[in-house]
PDB file of C-alpha atoms in Angstrom:
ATOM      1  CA  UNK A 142     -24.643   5.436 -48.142  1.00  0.00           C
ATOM      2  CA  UNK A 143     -23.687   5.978 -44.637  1.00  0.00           C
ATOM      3  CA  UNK A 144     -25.286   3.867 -41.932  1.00  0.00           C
ATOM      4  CA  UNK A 145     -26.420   4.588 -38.665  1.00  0.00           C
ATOM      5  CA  UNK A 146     -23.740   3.139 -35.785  1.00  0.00           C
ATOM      6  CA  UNK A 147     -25.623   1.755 -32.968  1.00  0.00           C
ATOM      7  CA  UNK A 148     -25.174   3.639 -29.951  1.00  0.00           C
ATOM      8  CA  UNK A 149     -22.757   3.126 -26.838  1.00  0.00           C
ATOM      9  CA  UNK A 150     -24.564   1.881 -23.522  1.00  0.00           C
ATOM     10  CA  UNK A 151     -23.271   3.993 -21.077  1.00  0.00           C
ATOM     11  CA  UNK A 152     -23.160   0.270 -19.160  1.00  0.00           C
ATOM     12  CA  UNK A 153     -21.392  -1.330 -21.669  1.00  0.00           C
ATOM     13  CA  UNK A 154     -18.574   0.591 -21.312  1.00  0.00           C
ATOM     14  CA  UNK A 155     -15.748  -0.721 -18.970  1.00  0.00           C
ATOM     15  CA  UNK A 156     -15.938  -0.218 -15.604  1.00  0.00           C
ATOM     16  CA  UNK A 157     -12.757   0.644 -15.027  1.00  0.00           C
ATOM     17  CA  UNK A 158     -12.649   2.909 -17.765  1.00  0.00           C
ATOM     18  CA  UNK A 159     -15.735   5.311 -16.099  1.00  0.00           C
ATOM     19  CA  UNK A 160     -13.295   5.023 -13.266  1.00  0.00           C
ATOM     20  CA  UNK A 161     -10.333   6.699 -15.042  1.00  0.00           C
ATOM     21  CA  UNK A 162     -12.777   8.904 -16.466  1.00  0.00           C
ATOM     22  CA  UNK A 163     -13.535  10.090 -13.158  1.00  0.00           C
ATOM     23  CA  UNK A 164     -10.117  10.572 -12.004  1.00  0.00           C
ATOM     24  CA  UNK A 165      -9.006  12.335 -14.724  1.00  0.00           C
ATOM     25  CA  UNK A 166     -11.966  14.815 -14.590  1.00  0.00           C
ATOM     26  CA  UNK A 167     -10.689  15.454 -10.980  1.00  0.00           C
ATOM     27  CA  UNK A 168      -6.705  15.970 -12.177  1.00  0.00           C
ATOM     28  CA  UNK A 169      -5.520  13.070  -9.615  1.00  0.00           C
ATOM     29  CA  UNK A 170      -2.931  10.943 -10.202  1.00  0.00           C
ATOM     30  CA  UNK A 171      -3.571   7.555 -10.233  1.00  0.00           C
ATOM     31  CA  UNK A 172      -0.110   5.686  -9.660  1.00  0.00           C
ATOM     32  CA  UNK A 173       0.470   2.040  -8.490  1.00  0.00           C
ATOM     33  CA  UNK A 174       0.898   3.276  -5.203  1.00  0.00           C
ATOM     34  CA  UNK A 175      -2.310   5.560  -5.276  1.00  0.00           C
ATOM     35  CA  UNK A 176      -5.433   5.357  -3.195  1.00  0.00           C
ATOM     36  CA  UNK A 177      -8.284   5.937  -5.749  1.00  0.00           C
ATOM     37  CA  UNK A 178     -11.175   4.934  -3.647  1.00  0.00           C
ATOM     38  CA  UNK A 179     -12.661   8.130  -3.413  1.00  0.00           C
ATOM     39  CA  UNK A 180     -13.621   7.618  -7.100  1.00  0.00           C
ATOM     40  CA  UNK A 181     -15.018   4.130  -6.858  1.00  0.00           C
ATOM     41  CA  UNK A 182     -19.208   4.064  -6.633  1.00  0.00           C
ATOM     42  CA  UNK A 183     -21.478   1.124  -4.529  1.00  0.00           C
ATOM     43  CA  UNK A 184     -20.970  -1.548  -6.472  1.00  0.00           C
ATOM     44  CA  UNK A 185     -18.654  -0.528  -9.218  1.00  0.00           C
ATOM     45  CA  UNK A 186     -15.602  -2.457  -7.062  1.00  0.00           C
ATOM     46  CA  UNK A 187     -17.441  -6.048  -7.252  1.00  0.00           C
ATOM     47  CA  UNK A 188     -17.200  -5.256 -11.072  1.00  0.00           C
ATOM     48  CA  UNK A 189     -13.838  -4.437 -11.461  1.00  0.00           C
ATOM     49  CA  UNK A 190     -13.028  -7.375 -10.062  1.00  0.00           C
ATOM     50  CA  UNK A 191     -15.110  -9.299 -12.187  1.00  0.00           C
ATOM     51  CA  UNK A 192     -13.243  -6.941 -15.580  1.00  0.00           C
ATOM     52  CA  UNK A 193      -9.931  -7.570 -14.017  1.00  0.00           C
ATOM     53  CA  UNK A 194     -10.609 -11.582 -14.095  1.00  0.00           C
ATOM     54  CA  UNK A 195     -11.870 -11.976 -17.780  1.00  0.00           C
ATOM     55  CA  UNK A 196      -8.544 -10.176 -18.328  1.00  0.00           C
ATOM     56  CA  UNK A 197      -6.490 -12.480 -16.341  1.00  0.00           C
ATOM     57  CA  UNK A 198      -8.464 -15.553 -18.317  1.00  0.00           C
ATOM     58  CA  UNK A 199      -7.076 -13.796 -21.417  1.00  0.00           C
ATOM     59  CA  UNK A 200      -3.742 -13.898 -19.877  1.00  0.00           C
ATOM     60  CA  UNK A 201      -4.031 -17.513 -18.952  1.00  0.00           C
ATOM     61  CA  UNK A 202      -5.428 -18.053 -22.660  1.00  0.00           C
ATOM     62  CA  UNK A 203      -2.252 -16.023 -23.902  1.00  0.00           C
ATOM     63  CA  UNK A 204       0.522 -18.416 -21.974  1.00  0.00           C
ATOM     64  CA  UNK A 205      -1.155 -21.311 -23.826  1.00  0.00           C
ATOM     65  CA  UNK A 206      -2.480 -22.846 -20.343  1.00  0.00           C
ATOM     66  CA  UNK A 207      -5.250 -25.026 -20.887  1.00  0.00           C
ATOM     67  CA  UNK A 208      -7.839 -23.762 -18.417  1.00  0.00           C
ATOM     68  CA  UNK A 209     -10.663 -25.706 -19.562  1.00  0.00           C
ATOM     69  CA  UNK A 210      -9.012 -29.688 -18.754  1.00  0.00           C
ATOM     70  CA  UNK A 211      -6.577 -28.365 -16.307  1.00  0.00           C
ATOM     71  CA  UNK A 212      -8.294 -28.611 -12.830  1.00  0.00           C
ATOM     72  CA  UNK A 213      -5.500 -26.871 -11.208  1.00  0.00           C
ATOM     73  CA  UNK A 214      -6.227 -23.562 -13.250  1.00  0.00           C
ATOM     74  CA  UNK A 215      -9.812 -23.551 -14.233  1.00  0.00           C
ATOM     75  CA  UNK A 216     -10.618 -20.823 -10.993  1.00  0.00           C
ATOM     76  CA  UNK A 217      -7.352 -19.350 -11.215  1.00  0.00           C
ATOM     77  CA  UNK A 218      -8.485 -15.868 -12.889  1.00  0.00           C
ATOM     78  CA  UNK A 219     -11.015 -15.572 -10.127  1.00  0.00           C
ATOM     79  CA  UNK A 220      -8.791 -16.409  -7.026  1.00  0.00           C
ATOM     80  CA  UNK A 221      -6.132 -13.655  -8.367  1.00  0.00           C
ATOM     81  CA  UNK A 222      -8.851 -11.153  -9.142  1.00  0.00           C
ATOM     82  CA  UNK A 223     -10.196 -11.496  -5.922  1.00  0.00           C
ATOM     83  CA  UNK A 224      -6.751 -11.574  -4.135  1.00  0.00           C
ATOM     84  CA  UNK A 225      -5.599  -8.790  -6.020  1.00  0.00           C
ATOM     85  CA  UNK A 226      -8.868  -5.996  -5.109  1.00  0.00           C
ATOM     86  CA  UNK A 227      -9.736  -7.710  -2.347  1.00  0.00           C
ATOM     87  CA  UNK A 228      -6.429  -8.145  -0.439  1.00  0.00           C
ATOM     88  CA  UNK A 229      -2.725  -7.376  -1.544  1.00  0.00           C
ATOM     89  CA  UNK A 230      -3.515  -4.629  -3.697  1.00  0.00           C
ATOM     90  CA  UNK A 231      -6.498  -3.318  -1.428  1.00  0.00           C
ATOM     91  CA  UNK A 232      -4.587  -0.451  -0.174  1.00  0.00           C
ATOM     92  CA  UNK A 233      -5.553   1.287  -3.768  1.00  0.00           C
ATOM     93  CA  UNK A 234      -9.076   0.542  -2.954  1.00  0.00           C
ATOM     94  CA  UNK A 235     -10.458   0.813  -0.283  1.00  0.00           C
ATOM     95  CA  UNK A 236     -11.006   3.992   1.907  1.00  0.00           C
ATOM     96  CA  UNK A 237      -8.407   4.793   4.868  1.00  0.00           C
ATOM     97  CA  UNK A 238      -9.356   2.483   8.115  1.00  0.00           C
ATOM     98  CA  UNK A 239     -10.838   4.606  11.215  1.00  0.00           C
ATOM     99  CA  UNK A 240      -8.476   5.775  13.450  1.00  0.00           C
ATOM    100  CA  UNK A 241      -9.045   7.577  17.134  1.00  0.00           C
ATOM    101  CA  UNK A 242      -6.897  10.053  17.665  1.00  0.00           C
ATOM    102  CA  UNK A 243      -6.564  11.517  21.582  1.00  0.00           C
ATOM    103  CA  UNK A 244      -5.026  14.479  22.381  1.00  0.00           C
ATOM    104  CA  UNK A 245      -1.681  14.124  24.231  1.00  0.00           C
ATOM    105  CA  UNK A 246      -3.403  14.852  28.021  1.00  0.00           C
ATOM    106  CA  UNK A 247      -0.297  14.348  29.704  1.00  0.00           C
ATOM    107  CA  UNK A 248       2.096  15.956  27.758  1.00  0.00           C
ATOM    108  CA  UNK A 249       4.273  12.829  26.878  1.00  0.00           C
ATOM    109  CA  UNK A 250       7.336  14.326  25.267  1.00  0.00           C
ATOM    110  CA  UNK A 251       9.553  11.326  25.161  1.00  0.00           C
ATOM    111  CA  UNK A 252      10.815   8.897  22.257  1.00  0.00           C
ATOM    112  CA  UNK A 253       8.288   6.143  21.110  1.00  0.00           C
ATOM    113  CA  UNK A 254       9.007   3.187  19.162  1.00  0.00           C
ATOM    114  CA  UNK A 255       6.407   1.400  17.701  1.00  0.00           C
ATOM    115  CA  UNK A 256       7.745  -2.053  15.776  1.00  0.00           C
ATOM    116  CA  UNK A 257       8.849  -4.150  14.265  1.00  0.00           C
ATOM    117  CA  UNK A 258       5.395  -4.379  12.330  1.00  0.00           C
ATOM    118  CA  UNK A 259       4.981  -6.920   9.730  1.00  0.00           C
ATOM    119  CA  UNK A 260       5.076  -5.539   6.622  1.00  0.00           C
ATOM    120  CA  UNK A 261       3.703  -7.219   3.200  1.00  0.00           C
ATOM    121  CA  UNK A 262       3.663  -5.590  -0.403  1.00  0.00           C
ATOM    122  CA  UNK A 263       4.622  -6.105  -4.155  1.00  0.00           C
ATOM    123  CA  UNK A 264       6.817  -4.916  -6.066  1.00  0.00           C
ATOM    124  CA  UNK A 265       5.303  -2.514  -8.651  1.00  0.00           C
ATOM    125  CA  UNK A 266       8.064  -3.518 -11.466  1.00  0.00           C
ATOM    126  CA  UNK A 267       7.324  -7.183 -11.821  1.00  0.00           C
ATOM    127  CA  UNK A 268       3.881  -7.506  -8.875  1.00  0.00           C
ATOM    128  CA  UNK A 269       6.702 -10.020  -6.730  1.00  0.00           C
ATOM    129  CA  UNK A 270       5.872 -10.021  -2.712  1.00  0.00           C
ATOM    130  CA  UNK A 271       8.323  -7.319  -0.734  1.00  0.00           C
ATOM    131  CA  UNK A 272       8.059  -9.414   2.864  1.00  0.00           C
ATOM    132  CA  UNK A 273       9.790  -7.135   6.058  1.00  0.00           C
ATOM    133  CA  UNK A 274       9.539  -5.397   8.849  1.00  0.00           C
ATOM    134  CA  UNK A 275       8.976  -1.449   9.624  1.00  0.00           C
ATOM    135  CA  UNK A 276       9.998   0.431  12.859  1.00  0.00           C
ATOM    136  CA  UNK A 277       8.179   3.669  13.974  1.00  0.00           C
ATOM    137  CA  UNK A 278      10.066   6.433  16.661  1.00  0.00           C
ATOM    138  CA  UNK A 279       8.144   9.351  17.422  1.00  0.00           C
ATOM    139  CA  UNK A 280       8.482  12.618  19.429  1.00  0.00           C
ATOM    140  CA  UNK A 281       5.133  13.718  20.584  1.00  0.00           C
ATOM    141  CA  UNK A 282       4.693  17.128  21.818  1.00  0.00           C
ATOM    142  CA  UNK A 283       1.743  18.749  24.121  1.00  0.00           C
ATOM    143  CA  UNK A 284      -0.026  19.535  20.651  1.00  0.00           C
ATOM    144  CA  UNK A 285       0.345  15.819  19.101  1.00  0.00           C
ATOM    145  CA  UNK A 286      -2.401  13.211  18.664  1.00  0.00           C
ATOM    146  CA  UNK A 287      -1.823   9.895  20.224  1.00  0.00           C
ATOM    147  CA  UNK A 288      -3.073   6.915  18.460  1.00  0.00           C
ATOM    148  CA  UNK A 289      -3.569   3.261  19.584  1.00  0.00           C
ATOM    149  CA  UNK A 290      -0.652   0.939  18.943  1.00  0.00           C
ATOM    150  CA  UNK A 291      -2.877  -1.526  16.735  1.00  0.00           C
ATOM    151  CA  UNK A 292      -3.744   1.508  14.760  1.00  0.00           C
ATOM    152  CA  UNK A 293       0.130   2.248  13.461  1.00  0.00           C
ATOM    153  CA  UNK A 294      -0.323  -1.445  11.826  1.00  0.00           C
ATOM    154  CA  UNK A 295      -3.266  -0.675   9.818  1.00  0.00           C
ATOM    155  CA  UNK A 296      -2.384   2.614   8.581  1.00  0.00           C
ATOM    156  CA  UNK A 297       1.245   1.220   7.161  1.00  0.00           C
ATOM    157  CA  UNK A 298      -0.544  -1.835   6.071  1.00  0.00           C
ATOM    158  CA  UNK A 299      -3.143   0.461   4.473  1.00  0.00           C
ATOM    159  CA  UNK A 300      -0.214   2.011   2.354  1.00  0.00           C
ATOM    160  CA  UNK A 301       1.744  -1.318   1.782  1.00  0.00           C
ATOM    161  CA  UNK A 302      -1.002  -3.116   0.162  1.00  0.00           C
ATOM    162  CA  UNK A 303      -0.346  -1.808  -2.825  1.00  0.00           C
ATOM    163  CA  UNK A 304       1.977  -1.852  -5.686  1.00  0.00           C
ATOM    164  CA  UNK A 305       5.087   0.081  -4.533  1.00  0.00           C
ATOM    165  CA  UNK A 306       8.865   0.526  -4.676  1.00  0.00           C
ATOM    166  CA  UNK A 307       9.996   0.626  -0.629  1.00  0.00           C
ATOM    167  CA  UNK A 308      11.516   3.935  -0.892  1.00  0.00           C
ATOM    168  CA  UNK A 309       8.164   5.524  -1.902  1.00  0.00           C
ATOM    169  CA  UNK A 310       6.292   3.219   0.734  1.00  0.00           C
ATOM    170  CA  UNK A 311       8.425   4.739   3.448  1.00  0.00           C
ATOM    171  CA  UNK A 312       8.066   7.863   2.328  1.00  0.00           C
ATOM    172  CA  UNK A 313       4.088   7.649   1.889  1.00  0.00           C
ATOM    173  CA  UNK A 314       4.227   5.817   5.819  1.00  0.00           C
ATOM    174  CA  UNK A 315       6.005   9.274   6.755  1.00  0.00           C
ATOM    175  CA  UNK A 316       3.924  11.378   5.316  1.00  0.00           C
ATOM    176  CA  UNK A 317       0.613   9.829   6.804  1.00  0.00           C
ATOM    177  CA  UNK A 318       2.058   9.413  10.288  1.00  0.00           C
ATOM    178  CA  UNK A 319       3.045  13.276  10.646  1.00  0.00           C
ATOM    179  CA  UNK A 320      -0.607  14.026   9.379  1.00  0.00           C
ATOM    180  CA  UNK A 321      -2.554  12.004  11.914  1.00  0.00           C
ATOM    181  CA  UNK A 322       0.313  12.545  14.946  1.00  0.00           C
ATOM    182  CA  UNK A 323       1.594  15.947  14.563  1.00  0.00           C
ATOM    183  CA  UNK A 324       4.697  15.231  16.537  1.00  0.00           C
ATOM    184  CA  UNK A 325       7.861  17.350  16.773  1.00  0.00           C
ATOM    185  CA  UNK A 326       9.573  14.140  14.901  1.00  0.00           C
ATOM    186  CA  UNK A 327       9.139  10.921  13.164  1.00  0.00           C
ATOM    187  CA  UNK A 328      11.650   8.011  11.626  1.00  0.00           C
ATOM    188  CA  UNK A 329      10.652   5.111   9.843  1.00  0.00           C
ATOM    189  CA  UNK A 330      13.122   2.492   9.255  1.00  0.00           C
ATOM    190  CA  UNK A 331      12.375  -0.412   6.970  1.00  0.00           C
ATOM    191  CA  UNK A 332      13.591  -4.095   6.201  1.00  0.00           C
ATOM    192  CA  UNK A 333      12.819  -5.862   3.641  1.00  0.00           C
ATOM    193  CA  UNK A 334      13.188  -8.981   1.201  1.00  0.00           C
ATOM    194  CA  UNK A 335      12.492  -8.221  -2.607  1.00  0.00           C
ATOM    195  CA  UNK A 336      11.474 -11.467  -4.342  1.00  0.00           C
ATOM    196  CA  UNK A 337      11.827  -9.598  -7.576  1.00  0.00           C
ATOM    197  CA  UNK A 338      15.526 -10.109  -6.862  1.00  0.00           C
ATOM    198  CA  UNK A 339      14.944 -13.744  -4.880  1.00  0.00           C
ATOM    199  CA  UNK A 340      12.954 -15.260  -7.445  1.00  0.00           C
ATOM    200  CA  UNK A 341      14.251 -14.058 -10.929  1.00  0.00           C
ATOM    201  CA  UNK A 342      16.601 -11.757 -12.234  1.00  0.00           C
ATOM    202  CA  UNK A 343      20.091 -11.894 -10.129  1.00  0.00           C
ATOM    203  CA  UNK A 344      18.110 -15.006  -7.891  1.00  0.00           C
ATOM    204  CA  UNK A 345      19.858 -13.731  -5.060  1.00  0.00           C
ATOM    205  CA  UNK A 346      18.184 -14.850  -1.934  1.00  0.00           C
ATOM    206  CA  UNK A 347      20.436 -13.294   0.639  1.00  0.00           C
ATOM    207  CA  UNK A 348      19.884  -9.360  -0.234  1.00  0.00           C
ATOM    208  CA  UNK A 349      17.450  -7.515   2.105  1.00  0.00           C
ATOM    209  CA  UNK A 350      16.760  -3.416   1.284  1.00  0.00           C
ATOM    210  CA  UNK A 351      16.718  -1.311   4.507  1.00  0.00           C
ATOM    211  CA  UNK A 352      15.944   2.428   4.194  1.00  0.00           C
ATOM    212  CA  UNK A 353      14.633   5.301   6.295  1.00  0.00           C
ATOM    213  CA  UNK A 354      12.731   9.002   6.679  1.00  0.00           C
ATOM    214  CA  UNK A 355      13.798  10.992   9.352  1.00  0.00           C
ATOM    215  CA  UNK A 356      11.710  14.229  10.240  1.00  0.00           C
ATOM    216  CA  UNK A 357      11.379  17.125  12.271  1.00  0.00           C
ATOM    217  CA  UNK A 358      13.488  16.548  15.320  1.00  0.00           C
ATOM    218  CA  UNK A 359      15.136  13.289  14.125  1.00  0.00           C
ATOM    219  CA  UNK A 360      16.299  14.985  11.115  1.00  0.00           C
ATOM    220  CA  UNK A 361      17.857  18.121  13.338  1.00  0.00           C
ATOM    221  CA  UNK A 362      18.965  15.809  16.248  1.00  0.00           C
ATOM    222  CA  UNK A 363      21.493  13.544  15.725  1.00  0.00           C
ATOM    223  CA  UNK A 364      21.709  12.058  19.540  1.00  0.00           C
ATOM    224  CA  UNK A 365      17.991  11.478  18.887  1.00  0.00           C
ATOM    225  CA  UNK A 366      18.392   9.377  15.883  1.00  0.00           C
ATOM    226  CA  UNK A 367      20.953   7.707  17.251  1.00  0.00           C
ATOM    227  CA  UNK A 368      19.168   6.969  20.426  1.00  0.00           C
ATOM    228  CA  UNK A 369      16.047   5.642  18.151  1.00  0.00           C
ATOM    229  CA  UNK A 370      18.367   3.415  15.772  1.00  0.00           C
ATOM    230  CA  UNK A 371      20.558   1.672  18.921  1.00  0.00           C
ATOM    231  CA  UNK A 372      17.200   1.253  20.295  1.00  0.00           C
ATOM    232  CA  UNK A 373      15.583  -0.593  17.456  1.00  0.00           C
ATOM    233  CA  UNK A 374      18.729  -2.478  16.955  1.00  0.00           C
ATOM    234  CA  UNK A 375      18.277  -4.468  20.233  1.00  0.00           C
TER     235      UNK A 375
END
């Protein structure tokens, strides 16, 4: 004789798993390097965190580390729980920071560099740090938006903080830049040190990965890119 199965608690059910219900619904992709905090409700993020560090104690449990006697570990689930949502992966998180764009009174239509701008990130193949530096030239025209120089740091450290592979990152900077700027150009140019390749793997501690986007008038101008590169360079 059949019995009756208790039913599911709508709040018994993972948060993070309403989440990627959510998502899914809305036919977003949710990468590594994905902002999904449009799908994230009041207080649903100070639960993830607390899902993602009774997963990490399992993970501590599952390397045989004795949490319990070992001082040194005992909070370590929380601190990386907290670190992880609350700052190096926060970029997936949290919403876009505020930016004031002005209109481009004077109708500046010479080469800005912006840089070099700290850059910090992980790796999204093994979660090691990606440490560098990122350059920004743009071409404004009388149509572009000018931003405040502070403001080019938050927006690339908005897209950093998150799990990513540096040719995507660049790619992603690009992308949000020509949205908020509308110039007639844009480069990016990126240095970096992978410690998936310093601290494992190959172990070797000299490499550094440098990569760029060129658009608009960058891309068509060669003197221009030049210009922007020698300048950077110095």
């Amino acid at each position: 004789m059949a019995t009756d199965q208790p039913r599911k608690n709508v709040h018994d059910e993972l948060v993070s798993a309403r989440i990627r219900a959510r998502i899914k619904a809305a036919g977003v992709r949710f990468h590594a390097n994905d902002n999904i905090a449009e799908f994230i409700q009041d207080g649903e993020l100070e639960a993830l965190q607390a899902e993602v560090q009774a997963k990490l104690a399992g993970v501590l449990e599952s390397l045989v580390i004795d949490v319990e006697s070992d001082h040194n570990t005992q909070d370590t689930a929380k601190r990386v729980a907290k670190m992880y949502l609350q700052e190096v992966f926060r970029g997936r998180y949290q919403a876009p920071p505020p930016v004031t764009e002005f209109p481009n009174i004077e109708r500046l239509n010479e080469l800005m560099i912006v840089g070099p701008i700290t850059v910090r990130s992980a790796c999204s193949h093994h979660l090691c740090p990606i440490m560098g530096k990122v350059w920004v030239g743009v071409m404004p025209n009388e149509h572009s938006n000018l931003i405040g120089l502070s403001k080019y740091a938050r927006l690339i450290e908005w897209i950093m903080s998150r799990p990513q592979i540096q040719e995507e990152a660049v790619s992603q900077v690009a992308d949000l830049l020509m949205e908020k700027l509308q110039p007639d150009g844009l480069a990016i140019v990126m240095e970096a040190d992978h410690f998936c390749m310093h601290w494992r793997g190959v172990k070797d501690t000299e490499s550094k990965m440098i990569n760029s986007v060129m658009r608009g008038s960058f891309l068509r101008d060669a003197n221009l890119r030049r210009e922007f590169l020698a300048l950077i360079r110095k």
